[in-house]
Short mmCIF file of C-alpha atoms in Angstrom, two decimals:
data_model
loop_
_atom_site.label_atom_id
_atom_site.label_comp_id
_atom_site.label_asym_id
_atom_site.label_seq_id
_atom_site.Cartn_x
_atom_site.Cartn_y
_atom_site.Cartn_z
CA UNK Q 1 0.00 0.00 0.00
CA UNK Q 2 1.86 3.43 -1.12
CA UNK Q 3 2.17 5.60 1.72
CA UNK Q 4 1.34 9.80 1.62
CA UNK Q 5 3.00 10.97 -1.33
CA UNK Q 6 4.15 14.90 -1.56
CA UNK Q 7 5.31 17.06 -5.05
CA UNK Q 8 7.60 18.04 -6.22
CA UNK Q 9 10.44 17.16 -3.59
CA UNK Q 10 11.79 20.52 -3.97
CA UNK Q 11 10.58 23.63 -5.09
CA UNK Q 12 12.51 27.15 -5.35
CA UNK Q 13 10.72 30.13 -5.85
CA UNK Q 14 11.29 34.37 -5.68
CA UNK Q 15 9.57 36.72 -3.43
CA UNK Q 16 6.40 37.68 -4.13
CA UNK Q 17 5.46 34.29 -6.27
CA UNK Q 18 2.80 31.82 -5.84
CA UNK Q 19 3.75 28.46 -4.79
CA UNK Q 20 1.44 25.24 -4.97
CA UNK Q 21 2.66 21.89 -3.36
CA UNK Q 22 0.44 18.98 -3.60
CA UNK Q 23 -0.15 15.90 -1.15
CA UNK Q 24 -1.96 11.93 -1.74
CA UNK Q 25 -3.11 11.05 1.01
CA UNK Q 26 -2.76 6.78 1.84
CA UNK Q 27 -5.89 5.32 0.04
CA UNK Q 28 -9.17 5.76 1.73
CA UNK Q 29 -7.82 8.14 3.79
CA UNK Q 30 -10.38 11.18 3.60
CA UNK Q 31 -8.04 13.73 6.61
CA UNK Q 32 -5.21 15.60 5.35
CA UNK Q 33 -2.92 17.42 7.81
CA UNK Q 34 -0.42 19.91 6.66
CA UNK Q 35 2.52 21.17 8.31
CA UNK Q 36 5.41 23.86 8.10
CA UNK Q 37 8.82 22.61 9.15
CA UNK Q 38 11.38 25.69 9.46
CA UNK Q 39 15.05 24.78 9.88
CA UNK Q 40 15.66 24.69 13.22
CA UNK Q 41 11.77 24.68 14.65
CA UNK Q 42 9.25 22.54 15.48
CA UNK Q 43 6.86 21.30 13.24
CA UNK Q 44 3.56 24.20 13.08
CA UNK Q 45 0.29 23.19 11.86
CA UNK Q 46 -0.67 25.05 8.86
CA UNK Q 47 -4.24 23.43 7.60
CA UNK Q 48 -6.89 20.62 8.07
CA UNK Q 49 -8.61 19.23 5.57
CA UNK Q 50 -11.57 16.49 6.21
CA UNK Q 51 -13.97 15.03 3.35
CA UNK Q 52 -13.41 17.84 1.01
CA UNK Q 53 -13.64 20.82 3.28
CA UNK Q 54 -11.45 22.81 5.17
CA UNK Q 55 -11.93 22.12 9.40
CA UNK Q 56 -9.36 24.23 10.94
CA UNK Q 57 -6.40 26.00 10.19
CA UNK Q 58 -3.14 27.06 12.55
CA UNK Q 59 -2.15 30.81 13.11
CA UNK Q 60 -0.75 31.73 9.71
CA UNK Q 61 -1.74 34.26 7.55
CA UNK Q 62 -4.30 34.07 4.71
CA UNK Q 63 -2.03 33.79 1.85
CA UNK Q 64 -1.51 30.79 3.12
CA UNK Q 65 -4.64 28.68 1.20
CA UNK Q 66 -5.98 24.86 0.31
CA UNK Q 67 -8.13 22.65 -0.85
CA UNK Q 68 -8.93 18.88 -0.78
CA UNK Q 69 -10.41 17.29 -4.36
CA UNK Q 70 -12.75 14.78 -4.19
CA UNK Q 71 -10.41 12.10 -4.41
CA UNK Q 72 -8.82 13.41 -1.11
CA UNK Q 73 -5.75 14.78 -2.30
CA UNK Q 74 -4.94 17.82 -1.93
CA UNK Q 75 -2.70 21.38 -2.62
CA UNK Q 76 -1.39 24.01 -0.52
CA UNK Q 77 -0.93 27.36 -2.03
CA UNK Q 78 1.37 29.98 -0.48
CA UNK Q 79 1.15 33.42 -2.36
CA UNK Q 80 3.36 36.19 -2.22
CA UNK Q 81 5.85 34.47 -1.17
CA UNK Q 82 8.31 35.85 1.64
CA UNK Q 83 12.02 34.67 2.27
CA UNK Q 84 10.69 33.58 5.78
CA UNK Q 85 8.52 30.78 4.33
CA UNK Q 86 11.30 28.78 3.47
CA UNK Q 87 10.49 25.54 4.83
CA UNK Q 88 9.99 22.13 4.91
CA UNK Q 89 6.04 21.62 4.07
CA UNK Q 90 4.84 18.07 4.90
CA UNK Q 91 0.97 16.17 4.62
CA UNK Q 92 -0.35 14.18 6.82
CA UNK Q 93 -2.67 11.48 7.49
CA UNK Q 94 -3.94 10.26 11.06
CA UNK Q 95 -4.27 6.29 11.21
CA UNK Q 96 -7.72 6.65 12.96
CA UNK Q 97 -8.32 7.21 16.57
CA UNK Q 98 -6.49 10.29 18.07
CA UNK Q 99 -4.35 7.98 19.68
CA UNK Q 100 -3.11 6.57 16.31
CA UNK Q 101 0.09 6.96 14.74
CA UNK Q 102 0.06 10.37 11.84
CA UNK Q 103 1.93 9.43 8.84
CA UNK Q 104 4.10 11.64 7.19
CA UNK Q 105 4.95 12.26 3.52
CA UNK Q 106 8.24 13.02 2.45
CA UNK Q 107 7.82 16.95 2.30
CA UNK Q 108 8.19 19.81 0.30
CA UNK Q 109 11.50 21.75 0.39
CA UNK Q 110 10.58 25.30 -0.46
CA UNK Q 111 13.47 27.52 -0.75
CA UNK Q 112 12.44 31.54 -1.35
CA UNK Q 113 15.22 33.68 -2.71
CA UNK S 1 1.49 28.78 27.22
CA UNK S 2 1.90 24.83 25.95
CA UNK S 3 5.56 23.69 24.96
CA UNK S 4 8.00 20.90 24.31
CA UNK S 5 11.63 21.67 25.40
CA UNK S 6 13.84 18.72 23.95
CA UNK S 7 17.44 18.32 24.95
CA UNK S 8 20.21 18.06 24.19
CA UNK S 9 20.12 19.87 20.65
CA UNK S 10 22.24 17.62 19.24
CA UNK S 11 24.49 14.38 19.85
CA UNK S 12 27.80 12.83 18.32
CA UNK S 13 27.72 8.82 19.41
CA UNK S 14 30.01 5.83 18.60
CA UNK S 15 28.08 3.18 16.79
CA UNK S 16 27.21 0.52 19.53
CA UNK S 17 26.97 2.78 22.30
CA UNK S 18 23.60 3.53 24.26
CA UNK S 19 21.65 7.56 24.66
CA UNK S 20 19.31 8.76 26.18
CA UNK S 21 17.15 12.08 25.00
CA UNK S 22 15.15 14.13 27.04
CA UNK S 23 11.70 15.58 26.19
CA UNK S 24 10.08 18.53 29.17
CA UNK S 25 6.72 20.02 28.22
CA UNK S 26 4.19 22.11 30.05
CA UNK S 27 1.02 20.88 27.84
CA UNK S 28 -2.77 20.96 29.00
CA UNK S 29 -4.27 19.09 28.72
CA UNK S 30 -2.67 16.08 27.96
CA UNK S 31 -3.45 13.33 25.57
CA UNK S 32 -0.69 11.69 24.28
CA UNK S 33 3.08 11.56 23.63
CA UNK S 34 4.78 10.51 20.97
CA UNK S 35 8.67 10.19 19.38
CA UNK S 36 9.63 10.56 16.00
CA UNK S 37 12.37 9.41 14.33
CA UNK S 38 13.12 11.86 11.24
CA UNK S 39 15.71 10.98 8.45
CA UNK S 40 17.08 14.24 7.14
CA UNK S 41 15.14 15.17 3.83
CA UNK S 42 11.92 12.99 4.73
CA UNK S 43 8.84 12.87 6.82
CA UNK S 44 8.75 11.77 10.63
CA UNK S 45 8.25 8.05 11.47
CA UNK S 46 6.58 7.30 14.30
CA UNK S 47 8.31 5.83 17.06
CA UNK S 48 5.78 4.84 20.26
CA UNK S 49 3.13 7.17 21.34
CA UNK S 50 2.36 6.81 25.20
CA UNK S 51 -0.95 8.10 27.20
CA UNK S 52 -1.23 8.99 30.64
CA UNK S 53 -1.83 6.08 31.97
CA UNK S 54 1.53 4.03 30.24
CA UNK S 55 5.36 5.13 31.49
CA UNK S 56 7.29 2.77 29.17
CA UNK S 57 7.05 1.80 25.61
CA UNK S 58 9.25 -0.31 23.51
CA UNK S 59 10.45 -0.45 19.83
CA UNK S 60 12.61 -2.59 19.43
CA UNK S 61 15.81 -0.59 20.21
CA UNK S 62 13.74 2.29 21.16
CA UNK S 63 12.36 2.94 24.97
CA UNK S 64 10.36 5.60 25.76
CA UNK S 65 9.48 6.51 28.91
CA UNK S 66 6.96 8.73 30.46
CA UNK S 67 6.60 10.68 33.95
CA UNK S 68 3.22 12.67 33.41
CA UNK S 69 3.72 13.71 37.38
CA UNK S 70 7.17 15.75 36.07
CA UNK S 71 5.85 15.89 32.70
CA UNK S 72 9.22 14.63 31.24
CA UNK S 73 9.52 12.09 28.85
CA UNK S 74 13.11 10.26 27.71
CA UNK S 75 14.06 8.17 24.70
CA UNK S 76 16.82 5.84 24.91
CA UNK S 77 18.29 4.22 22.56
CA UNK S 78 20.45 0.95 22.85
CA UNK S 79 23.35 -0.77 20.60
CA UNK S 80 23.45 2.22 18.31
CA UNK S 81 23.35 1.50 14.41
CA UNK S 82 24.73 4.04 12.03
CA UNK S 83 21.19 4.28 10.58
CA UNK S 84 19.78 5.82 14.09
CA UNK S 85 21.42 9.06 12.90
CA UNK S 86 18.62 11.36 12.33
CA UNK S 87 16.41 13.66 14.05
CA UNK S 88 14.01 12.75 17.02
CA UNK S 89 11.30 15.11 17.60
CA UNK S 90 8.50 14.38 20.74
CA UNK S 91 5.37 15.63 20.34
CA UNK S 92 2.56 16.10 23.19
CA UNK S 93 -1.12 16.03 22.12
CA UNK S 94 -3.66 17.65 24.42
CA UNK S 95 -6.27 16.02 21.78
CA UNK S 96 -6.44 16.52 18.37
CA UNK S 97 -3.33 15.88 15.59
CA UNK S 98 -4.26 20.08 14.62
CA UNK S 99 -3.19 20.65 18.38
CA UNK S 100 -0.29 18.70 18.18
CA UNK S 101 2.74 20.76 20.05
CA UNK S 102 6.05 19.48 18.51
CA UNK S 103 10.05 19.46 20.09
CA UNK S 104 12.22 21.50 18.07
CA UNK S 105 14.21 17.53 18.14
CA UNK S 106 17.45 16.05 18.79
CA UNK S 107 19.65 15.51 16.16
CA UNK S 108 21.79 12.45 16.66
CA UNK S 109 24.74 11.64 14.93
CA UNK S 110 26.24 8.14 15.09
CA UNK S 111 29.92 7.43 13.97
CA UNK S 112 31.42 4.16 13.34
#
């Protein structure tokens, strides 16, 4: 069974453009978690998405954006981009229960210049 | 205001020998815990994940314990293997994986 799969694996960009990274979740897997991974911090939640709509988001700002397609994947847009969102951007999905393990896709390197 | 404090920052090893990391957080409520284990350039693995109620958790060469009373949590890690270099990150859950308050990690590097 293929795991959470992220593109592209790395993605550079300028200031001021609009980046879109995309996530599969595991099959049958409807919840898609994304995170921000900055070098050096602790993983910050960035966006839920559950059956096609969006349930919560973290404290980040509105050009920060998503949606989940009815086949459950889903994109992340970032636009007008700053050098500060240079990050590692991973999906997630939760195995079930909150007690359940979250797996982890390999992640988008963003790099800003 | 909820945190995980992990320590040390990093951590040079000789292949074979044992380590232990350290995990503090001040996180209310409290769910869950959990360790990572992050290869450089990919997603986190999941280690164990422990509730209140459980203080020790195996994976194979991976023990995690928990102290919910002191709120600390440690990972040790026996017989090192060159492929245990990586990044392990513990996470505390007061409920809910968009709550999820994550370590800033340990980066271990073994050596042979």
């Amino acid at each position: 069974e293929a795991g959470v799969t992220q593109s592209p694996t790395h993605l550079i960009k300028t200031r001021g453009q609009q980046a879109t990274l995309r996530c599969s979740p595991i099959s049958g897997h409807t919840s898609v978690y994304w995170y921000q991974q900055a070098l050096g911090l602790g993983l910050q939640f960035l966006l839920w998405y559950d059956e096609g709509e969006e349930r919560n988001r973290g404290n980040f700002p509105p050009r920060f954006s998503g949606r989940q397609f009815p086949n459950y994947s889903s994109e992340l847009n970032v636009n007008a981009l700053e050098l500060e969102d240079s990050a590692l951007y991973l999906c997630a999905n939760p195995g079930g229960t909150a007690n359940e393990k979250l797996f982890f896709g390999s992640g988008t390197q963003l790099s800003v210049l | 205001k909820n945190q995980v404090e992990q320590s040390p920052q990093s951590l040079i090893i000789l292949e074979g020998k044992n380590c232990t990391l350290q995990c503090n957080y001040t996180v209310s409520p409290f769910s869950n815990l959990r360790w990572y284990k992050q290869d450089t350039g990919r997603g986190p693995v999941s280690l164990t994940i422990m509730t209140f109620s459980e203080n020790t958790k195996s994976n194979g060469r991976y023990t995690a314990t928990l102290d919910a009373d002191t709120k600390q949590s440690s990972l040790h890690i026996t017989a090192s293997q060159l492929s245990d270099s990586a990044s392990y990150i513990c996470v505390v859950s007061p409920g809910g994986y968009n709550k999820l308050i994550f370590g800033a990690g340990t980066r271990l590097a073994v050596h042979p």
